[in-house]
XYZ file of C-alpha atoms in Angstrom:
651
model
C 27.026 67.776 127.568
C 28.338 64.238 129.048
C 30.264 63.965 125.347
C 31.974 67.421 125.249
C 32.933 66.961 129.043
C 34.598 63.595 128.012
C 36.123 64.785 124.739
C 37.931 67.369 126.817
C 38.953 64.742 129.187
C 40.192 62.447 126.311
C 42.166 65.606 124.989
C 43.730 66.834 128.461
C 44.940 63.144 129.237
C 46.150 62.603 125.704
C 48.520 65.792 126.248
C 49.117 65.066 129.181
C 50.454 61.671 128.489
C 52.442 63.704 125.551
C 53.780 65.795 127.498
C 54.409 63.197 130.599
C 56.537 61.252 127.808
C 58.371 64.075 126.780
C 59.638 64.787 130.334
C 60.215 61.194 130.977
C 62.065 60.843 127.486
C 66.112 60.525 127.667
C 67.700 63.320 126.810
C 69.428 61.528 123.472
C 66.382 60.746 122.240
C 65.003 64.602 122.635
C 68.234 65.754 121.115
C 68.179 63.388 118.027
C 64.397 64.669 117.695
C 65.522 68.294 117.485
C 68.310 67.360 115.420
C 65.849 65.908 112.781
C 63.736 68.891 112.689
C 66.801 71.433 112.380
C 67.990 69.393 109.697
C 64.933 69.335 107.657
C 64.144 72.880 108.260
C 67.726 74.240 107.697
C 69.580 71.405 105.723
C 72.453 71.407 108.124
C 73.090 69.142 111.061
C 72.852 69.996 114.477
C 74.618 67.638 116.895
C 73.772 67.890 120.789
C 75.707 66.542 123.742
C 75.145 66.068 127.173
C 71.530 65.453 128.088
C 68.420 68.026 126.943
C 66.160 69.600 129.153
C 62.741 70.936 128.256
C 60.048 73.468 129.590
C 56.778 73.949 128.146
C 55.224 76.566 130.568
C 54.509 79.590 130.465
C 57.961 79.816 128.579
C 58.563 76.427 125.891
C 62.298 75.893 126.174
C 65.247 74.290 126.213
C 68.582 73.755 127.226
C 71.226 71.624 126.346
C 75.419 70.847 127.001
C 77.996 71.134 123.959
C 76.311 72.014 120.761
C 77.608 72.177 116.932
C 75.635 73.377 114.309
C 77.040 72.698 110.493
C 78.286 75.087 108.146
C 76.876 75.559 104.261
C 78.330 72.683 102.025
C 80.978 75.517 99.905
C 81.925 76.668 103.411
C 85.349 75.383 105.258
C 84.678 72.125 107.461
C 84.479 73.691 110.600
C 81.370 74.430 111.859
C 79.445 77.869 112.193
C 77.878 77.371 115.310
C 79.878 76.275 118.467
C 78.965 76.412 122.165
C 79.689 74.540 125.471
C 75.949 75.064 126.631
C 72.896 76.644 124.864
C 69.621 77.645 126.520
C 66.678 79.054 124.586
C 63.007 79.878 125.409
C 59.903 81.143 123.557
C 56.363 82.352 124.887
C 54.174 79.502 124.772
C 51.119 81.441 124.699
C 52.139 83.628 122.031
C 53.384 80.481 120.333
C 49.810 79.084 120.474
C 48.941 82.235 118.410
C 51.386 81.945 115.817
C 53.730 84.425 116.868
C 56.852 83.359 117.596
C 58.136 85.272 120.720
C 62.236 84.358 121.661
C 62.188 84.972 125.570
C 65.806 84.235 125.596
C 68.613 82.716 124.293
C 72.196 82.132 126.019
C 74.866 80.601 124.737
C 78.745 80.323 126.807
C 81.767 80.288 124.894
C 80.188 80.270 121.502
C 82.363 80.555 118.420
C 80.107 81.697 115.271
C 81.983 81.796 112.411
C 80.255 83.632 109.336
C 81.578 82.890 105.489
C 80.931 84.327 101.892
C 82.366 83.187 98.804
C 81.134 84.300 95.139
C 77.805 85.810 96.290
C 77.021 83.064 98.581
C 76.624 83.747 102.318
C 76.361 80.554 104.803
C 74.001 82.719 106.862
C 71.450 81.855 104.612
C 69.718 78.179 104.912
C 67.245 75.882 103.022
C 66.161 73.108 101.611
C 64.737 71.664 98.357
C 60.880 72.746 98.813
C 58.176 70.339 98.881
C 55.638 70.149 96.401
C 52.852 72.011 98.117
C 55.319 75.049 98.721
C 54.410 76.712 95.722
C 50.698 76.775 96.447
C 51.583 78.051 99.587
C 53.345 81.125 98.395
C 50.877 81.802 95.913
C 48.289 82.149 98.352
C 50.614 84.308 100.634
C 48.582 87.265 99.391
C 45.595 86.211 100.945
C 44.520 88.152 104.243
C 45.933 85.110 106.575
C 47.816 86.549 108.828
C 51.387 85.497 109.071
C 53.469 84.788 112.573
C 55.567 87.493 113.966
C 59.147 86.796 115.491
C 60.876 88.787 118.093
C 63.289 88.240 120.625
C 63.381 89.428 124.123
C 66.506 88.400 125.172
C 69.726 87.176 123.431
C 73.273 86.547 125.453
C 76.557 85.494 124.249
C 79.333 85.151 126.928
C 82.995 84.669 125.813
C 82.124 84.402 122.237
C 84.422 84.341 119.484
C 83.574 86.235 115.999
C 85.091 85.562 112.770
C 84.572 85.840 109.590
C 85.659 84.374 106.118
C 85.333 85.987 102.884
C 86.434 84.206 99.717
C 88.851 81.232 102.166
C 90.773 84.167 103.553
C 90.123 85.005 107.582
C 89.242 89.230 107.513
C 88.271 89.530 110.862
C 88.797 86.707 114.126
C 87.615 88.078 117.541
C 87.816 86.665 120.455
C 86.172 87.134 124.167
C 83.198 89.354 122.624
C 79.878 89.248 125.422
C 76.775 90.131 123.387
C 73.780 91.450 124.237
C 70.597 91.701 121.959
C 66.809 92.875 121.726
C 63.892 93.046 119.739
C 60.997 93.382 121.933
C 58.228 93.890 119.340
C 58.020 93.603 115.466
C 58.325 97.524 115.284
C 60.587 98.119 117.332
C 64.130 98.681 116.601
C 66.781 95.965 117.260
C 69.513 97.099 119.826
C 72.870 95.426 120.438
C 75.441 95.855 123.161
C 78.933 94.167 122.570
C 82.122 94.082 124.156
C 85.491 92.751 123.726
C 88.794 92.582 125.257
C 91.525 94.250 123.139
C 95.179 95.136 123.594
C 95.013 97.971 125.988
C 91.643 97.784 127.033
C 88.157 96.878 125.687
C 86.057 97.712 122.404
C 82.829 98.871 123.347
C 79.603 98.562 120.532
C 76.289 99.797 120.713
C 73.717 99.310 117.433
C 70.511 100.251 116.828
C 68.665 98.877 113.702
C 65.074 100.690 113.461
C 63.722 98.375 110.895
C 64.614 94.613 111.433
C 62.578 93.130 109.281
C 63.437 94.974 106.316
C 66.778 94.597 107.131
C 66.175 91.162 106.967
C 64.634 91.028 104.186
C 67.686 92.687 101.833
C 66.214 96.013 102.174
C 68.539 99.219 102.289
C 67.876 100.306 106.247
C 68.863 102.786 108.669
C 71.745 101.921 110.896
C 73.075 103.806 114.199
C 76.788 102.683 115.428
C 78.720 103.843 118.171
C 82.093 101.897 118.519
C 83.974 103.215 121.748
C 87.629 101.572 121.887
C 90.861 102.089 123.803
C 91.851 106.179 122.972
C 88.940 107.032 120.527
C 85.740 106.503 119.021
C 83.701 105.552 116.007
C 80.401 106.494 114.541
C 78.265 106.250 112.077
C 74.788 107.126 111.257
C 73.218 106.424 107.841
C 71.825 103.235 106.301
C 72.814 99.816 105.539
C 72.165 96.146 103.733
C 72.931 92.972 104.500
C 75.553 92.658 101.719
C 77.471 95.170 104.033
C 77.317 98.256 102.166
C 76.987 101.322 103.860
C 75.537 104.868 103.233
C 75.758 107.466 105.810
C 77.960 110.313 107.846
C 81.406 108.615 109.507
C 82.913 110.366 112.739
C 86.395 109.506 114.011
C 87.836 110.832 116.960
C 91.226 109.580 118.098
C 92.617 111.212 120.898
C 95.332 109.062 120.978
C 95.588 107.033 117.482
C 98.737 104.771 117.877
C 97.084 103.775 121.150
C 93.585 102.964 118.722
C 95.728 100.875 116.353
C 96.599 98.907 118.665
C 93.618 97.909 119.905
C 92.345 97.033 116.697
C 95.653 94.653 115.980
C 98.304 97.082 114.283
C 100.850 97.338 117.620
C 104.163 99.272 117.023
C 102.518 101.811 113.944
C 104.580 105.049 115.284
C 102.694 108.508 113.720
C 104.851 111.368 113.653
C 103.451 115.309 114.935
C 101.385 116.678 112.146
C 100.003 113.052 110.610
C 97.087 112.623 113.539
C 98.743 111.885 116.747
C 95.303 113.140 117.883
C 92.534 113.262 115.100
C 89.306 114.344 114.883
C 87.765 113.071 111.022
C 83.951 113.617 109.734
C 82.759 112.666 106.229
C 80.453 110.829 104.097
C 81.330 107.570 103.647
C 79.945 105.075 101.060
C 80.816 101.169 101.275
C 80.132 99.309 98.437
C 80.349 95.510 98.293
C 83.996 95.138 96.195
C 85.506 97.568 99.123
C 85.581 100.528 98.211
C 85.382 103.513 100.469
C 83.755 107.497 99.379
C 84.765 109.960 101.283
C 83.018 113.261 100.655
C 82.291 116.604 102.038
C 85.543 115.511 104.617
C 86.701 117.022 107.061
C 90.355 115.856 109.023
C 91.784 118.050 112.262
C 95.148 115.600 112.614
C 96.882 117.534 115.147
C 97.212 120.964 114.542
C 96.557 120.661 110.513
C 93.235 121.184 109.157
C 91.930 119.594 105.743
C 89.013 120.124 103.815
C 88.471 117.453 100.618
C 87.287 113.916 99.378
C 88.937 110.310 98.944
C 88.870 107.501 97.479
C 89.439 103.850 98.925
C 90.041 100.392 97.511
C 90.252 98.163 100.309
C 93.458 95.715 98.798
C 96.906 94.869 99.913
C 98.360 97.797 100.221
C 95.522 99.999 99.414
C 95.080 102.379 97.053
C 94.202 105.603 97.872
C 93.079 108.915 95.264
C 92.457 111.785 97.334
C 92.149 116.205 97.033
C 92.912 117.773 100.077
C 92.817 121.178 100.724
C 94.570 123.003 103.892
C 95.921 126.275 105.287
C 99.475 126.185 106.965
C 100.498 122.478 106.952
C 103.173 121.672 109.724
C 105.435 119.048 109.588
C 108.189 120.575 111.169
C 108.761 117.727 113.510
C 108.012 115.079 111.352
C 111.956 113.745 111.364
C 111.409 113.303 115.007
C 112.700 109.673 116.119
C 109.859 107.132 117.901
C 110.500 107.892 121.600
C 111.949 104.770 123.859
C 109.038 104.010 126.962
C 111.333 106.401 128.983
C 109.744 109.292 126.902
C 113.237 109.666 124.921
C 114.558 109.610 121.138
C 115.313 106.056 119.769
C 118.775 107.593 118.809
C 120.506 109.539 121.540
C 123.683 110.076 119.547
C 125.299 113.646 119.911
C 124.831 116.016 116.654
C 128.291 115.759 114.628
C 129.132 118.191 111.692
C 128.111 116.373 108.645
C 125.371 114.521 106.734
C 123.254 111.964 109.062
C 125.012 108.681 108.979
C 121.258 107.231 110.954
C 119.829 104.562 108.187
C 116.533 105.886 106.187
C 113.573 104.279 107.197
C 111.785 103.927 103.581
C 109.548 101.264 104.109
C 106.370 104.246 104.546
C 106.568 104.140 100.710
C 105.120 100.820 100.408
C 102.238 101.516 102.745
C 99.540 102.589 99.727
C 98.958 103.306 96.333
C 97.564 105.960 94.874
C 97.547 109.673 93.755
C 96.859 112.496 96.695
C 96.758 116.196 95.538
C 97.169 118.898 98.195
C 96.877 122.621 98.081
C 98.386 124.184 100.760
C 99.065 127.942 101.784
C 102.018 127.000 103.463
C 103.796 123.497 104.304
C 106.578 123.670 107.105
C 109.075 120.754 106.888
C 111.957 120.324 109.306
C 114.567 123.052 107.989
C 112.765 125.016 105.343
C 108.958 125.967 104.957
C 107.221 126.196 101.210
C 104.763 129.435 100.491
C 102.051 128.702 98.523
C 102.319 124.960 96.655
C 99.895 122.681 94.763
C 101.695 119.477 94.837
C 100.418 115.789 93.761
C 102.173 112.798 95.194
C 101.774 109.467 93.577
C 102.796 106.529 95.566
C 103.041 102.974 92.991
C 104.694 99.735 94.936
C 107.060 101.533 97.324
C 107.788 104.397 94.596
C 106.883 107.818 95.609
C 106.801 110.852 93.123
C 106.549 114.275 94.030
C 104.717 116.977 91.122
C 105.258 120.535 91.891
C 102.838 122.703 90.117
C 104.486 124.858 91.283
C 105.389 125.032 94.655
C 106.842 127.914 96.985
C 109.879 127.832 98.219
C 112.811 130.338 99.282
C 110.195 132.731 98.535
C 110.201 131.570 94.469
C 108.787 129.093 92.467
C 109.585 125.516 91.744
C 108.438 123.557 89.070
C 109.113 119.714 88.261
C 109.163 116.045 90.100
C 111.262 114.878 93.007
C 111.278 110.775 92.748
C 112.230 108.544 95.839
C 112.172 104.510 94.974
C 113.032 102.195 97.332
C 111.744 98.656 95.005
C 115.523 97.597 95.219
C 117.192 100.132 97.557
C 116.460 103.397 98.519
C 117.219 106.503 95.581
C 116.033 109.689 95.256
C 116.384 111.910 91.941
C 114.453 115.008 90.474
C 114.014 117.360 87.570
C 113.432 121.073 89.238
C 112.966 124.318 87.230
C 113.393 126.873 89.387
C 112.948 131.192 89.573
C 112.536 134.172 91.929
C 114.790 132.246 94.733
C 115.980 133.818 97.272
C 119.664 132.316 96.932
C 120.978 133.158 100.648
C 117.756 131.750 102.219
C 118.360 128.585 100.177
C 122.273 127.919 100.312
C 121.879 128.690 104.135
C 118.812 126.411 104.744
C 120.606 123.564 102.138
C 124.316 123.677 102.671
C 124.583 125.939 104.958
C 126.492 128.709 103.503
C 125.357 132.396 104.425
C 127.999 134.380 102.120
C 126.017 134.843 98.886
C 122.605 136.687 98.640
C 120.493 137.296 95.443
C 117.615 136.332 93.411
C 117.870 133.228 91.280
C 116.685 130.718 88.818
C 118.322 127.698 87.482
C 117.415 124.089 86.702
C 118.564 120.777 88.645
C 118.874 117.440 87.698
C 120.129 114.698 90.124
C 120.286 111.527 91.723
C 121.419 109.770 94.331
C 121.575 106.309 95.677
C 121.887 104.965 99.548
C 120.222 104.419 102.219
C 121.555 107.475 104.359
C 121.770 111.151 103.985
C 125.587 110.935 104.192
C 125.560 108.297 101.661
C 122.893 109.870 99.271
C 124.984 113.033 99.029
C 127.927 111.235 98.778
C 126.281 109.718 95.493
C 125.066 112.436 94.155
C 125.276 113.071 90.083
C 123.625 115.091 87.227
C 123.858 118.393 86.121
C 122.210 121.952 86.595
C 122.612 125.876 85.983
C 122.428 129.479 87.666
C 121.333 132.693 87.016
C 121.230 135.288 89.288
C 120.715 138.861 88.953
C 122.081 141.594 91.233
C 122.947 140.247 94.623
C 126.054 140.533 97.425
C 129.074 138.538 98.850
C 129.774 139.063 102.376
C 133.321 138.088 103.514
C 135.377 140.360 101.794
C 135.413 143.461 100.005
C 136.382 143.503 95.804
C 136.817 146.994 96.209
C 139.275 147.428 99.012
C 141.101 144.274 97.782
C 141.809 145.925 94.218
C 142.539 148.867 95.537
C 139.798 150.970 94.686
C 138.343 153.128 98.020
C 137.169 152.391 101.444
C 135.124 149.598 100.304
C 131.445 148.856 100.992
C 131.630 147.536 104.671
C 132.742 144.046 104.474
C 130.690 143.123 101.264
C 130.686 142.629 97.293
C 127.870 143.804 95.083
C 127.179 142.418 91.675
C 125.534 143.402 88.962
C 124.670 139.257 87.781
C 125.602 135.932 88.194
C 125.943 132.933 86.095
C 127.183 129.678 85.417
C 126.926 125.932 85.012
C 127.744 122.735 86.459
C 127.749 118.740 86.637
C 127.791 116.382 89.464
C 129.523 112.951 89.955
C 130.464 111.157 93.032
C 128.879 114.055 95.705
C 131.117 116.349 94.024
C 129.804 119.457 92.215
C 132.414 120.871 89.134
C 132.116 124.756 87.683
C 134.105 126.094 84.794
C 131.904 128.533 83.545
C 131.085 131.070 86.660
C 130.884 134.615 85.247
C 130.282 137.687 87.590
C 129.673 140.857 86.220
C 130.208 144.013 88.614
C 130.478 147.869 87.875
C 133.818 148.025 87.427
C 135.124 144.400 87.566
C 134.212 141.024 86.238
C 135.057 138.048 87.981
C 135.336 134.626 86.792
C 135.551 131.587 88.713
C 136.503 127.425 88.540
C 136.670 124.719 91.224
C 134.656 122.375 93.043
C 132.493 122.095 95.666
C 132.273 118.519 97.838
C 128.569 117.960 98.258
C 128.861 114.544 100.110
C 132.199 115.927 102.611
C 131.122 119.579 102.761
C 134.147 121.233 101.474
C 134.874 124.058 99.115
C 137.995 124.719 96.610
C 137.133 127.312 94.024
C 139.359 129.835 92.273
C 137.687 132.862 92.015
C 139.829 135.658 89.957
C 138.081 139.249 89.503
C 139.958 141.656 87.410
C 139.292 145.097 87.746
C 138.342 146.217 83.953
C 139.652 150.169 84.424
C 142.939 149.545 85.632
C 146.270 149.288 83.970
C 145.440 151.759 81.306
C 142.115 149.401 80.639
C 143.827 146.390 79.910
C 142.836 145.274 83.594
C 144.553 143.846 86.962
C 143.263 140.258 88.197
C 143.589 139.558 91.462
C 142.868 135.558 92.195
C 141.247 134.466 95.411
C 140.992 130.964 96.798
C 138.520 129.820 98.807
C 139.326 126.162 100.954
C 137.733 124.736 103.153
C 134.461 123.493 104.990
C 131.760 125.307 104.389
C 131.134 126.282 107.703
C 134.272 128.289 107.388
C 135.953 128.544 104.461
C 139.556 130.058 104.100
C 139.706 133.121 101.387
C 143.312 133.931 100.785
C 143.960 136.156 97.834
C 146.889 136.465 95.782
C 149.448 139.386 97.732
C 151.246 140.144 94.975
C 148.580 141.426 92.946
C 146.912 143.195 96.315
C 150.391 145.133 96.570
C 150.736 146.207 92.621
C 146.958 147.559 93.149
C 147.583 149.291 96.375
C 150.461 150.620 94.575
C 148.752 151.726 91.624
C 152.069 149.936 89.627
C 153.748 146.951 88.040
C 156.097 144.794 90.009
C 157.748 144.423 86.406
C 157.831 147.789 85.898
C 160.294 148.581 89.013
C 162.196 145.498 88.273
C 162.698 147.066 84.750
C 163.584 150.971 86.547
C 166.415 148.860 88.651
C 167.864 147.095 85.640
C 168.195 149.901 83.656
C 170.127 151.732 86.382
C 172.270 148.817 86.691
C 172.756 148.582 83.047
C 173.433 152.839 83.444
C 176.127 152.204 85.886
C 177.673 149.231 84.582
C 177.854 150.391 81.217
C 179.410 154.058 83.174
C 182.240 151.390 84.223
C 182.822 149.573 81.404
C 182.475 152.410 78.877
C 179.725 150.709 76.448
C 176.639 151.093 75.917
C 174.325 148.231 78.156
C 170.885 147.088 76.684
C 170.395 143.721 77.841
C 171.906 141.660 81.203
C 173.577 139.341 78.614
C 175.446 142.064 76.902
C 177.184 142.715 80.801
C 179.491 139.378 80.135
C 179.911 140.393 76.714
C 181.420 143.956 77.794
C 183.374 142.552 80.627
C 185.113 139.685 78.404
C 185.886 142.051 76.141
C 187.733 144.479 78.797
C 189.193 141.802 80.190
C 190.838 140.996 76.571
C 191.906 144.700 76.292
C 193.474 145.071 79.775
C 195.174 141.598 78.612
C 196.436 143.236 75.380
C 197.791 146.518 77.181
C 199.481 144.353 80.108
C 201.404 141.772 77.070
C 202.528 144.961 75.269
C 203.815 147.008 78.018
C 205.894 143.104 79.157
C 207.470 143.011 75.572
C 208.070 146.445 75.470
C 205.651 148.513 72.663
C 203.273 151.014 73.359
């Protein structure tokens, strides 16, 4: 018994004296002992500074000034762990068992910067293997248990995040405080984090249910809540460590340009209708390469409603191919300016009569690529709202094309492309087919003109180059045509002006409509118009000033029945803006169809009586003005003869 008691003895004083020496060892030499034992464990080097402090019970720890810990040889030269003090702890007891049990571990002002390039992750440490490693994992199978780590307590205060991928900085986050636990090996790792952002603070809760797989490469369940300045974030599905991610995706913005912000993209204005306030739930898949699945989505951005699925490549810009499906779209207001911090338009110029002389902001063209297709029951856009449309957009490096197939509008159909570029300037241009249009609702909503009602078809081709509206219509070229079927003119009445009745109250009705016309310079040119009416026809020629909003067209109907059926024309002009165009017709031709005669015809009556009377006096016979000198020359010459005679005497 004498022999165990002083075995024990020796044992207790030799760890005593151990430990005594430990305690009474300079801090340097502690820290370039732990230095040698991260480096041979991890590979990289871990530099201390400031003296090291231990504790060895109940809780083994440790805590030490400035501290670096080396990044992965590929990695940039900085180094991925950085603090002005770290303090860690494990349970000694459970140590003594195997387990390894992190009490805590704080670190102040850390920066932790995290790196991949080609597959390789600097997260990830080691070193060449001894020999006997081999054995060891061979015999891993056996029933030896294996130590279990957890960790009670983890604290980062002022920490800054960032992270690398491929030499190009993705994400850099500054004054993050994080909070971590793992109590027990099946329990599920929670995480609190929060960071200052413009406006406010991000707020991040995680829950991880299954660490170790996790850890391990395995595909896990994940739980994120992400609260930041005017929304939220969540998602709930499952995860790797490569990043990818599996699971339902909830966005709620009440206020999104506020939630940009916050997350770095200050100024983005979104107009009403584009998610001002949004409220988006889908499926999302992540892969690795960045690329985002959307499915089964579901986007309330304002007041619109869309039901559909996207696709995402994460790039510069991104590319975006998406089929969204909605009720009555609204973006009535969507012209509106960005309002000043006073709560008022950017531009607080009066209205003037004309084409907007405000520059075109283009540059939303270069914002993504991609192809989005939207069927819509209705789509209101400031000025006009389209019926029923299926339209495609496809946007390719600031290029934006417009595919009507078809598309509702005027209460008709359009069919063709509408092209805005802005790669080197901003144009816009098109190819429309168009049919069933209701031609008032159009010219009114377009160019403002009210007088001429119908249904239509025709085809359009133009373009125009500048980078306002007033300079775009200015510019405007190309070529198009017009058919319209039975319809009315208001302003004046063919009817009363040829003469023909009371009239029809103020208004025209024709039987059809049609014509053709080019464009060049903002002005449109017609040769070709052709009316046809139930007793008239009516042709017409002139111009119309697209760019300065001016009319000059000769319109000339001629009333088919009249003049024994060889027809009376009676031209009108019309000159002027469009907003109120002068239409003066021809008075001479009113007053020979009020009259129900010729203007020649009396001129002819009052010749021949002059003829009658002059011939009466001259005693001849007068057919023609010219014979009236004729007759008096030769009366003159008689009256000569008679005077000379009578002077030298003969009969």
């Amino acid at each position: 018994m004498k022999w165990l008691m002083r075995i024990l003895f020796v044992v207790v004083a030799v760890l005593g004296l151990v430990i005594g020496a430990l305690l009474l060892m300079p801090g340097d030499k502690l820290g370039a002992i732990l230095a040698e034992q991260v480096k041979a464990q991890t590979g990289r080097d871990l530099t201390l500074s400031g003296d090291v402090r231990l504790s060895f019970w109940p809780v083994l720890g440790m805590e030490t000034g400035p501290v670096r810990f080396g990044n992965a040889s590929w990695a940039e030269s900085e180094p991925m762990l950085s603090a002005d003090s770290l303090a860690v702890g494990v349970d000694a007891a459970a140590l003594w068992k195997g387990d390894l049990r992190i009490k805590r571990v704080f670190a102040d002002n850390p920066v932790l910067r995290l790196e991949t390039s080609e597959g390789q992750v600097n997260w990830e440490f080691g070193t060449s293997a001894p020999a006997s490693t081999t054995n060891k994992t061979e015999s891993a199978g056996t029933n030896e248990a294996t130590g279990e780590v957890t960790l009670d307590q983890l604290e980062l205060t002022n920490a800054r995040l960032i992270y690398v991928e491929n030499g190009a900085t993705q994400m850099d986050f500054s004054g993050v405080t994080l909070a971590a636990s793992w109590p027990e090996v099946t329990s599920p790792m929670i995480m609190q984090a929060t960071m200052a952002v413009p406006g406010g603070a991000v707020e991040v809760d995680l829950k991880i249910p299954d660490l170790p797989a996790f850890s391990d490469g395995d595909v896990t369940a994940l739980e994120l809540s992400l609260t930041a300045p005017g929304g939220e974030i969540g998602f709930d599905g499952r995860v790797n460590l490569a990043g990818e991610m599996d699971g339902t995706t909830k966005v709620v913005a009440r206020d999104s340009e506020r939630m940009f912000a916050a997350f770095g993209q200050a100024g983005v204005y979104i107009p009403p209708g584009l998610g001002r306030k949004a409220n988006i739930v889908a499926h999302m898949t992540y892969t690795q390469d960045g690329r985002i699945s959307l499915r089964d989505m579901t986007a309330q951005l304002d007041n619109n409603r869309f039901k559909g699925e996207a696709d995402i490549a994460i790039s510069d810009p991104p590319k975006i191919v998406a089929r969204l499906v909605t009720g009555d779209f609204d973006l009535s207001r969507i012209s509106e300016s960005e309002p000043t911090k006073g709560g008022t338009s950017k531009s607080s110029e009066p209205p003037v009569d004309g084409w907007s002389k405000e520059p075109i902001d283009a540059s939303v063209l270069a914002l993504a690529n991609g192809k989005i297709r939207l069927t819509a029951n209705s789509i209101a856009v400031p000025g006009m709202t389209f019926g029923k449309s299926d339209l495609t957009l496809s946007l390719d490096r600031s290029r934006a094309v417009l595919e009507m197939h078809p598309a509702t509008l005027f209460a008709g159909q359009l069919n063709g492309q509408m092209v805005a570029n802005n790669r080197n300037g901003l144009s816009v241009g098109g190819n429309i087919t168009a049919s069933g249009i209701d031609l008032k609702q159009a010219l009114a909503t377009l160019v403002g003109v009210e007088r001429l009602s119908g249904s239509a078809a025709g085809s359009l081709e133009f373009l125009g180059v500048g980078q306002s509206e007033d300079q775009i219509m200015r510019s405007l070229s190309g070529k198009g045509n017009l058919d319209v079927g039975s319809g009315v003119i208001s302003g004046f009445d063919l009817d009363r002006l040829m003469g023909r009745g009371t009239g029809s109250g103020g208004t025209t009705v024709f039987n059809s409509l049609t014509g053709s016309f080019t464009m060049d310079q903002g002005v449109l040119a017609n040769k070709d118009l052709l009316m046809s009416l139930k007793n008239y026809r009516a042709d017409g020629a002139g111009q119309v000033g697209l760019g300065a909003r001016d009319i000059d067209y000769l319109f000339t109907p001629v009333a088919l029945r009249a003049n024994s059926g060889q027809g009376i024309s009676v031209p009108v002009r019309i000159v002027g803006p469009w907003s109120n165009p002068s239409i003066k017709p021809d008075l001479t031709k009113v007053i020979e169809a009020a009259a129900d005669v010729k203007v020649k015809e009396l001129e002819d009556d009052a010749k021949q009586k002059v003829f009658e009377k002059v011939g009466s006096e001259l005693d001849t016979t007068i057919t023609d003005s010219n014979q009236i000198e004729d007759a008096l020359k030769k009366k003159l010459e008689d009256e000569a003869k008679k005077g000379l005679l009578k002077l030298l005497g003969g009969d």
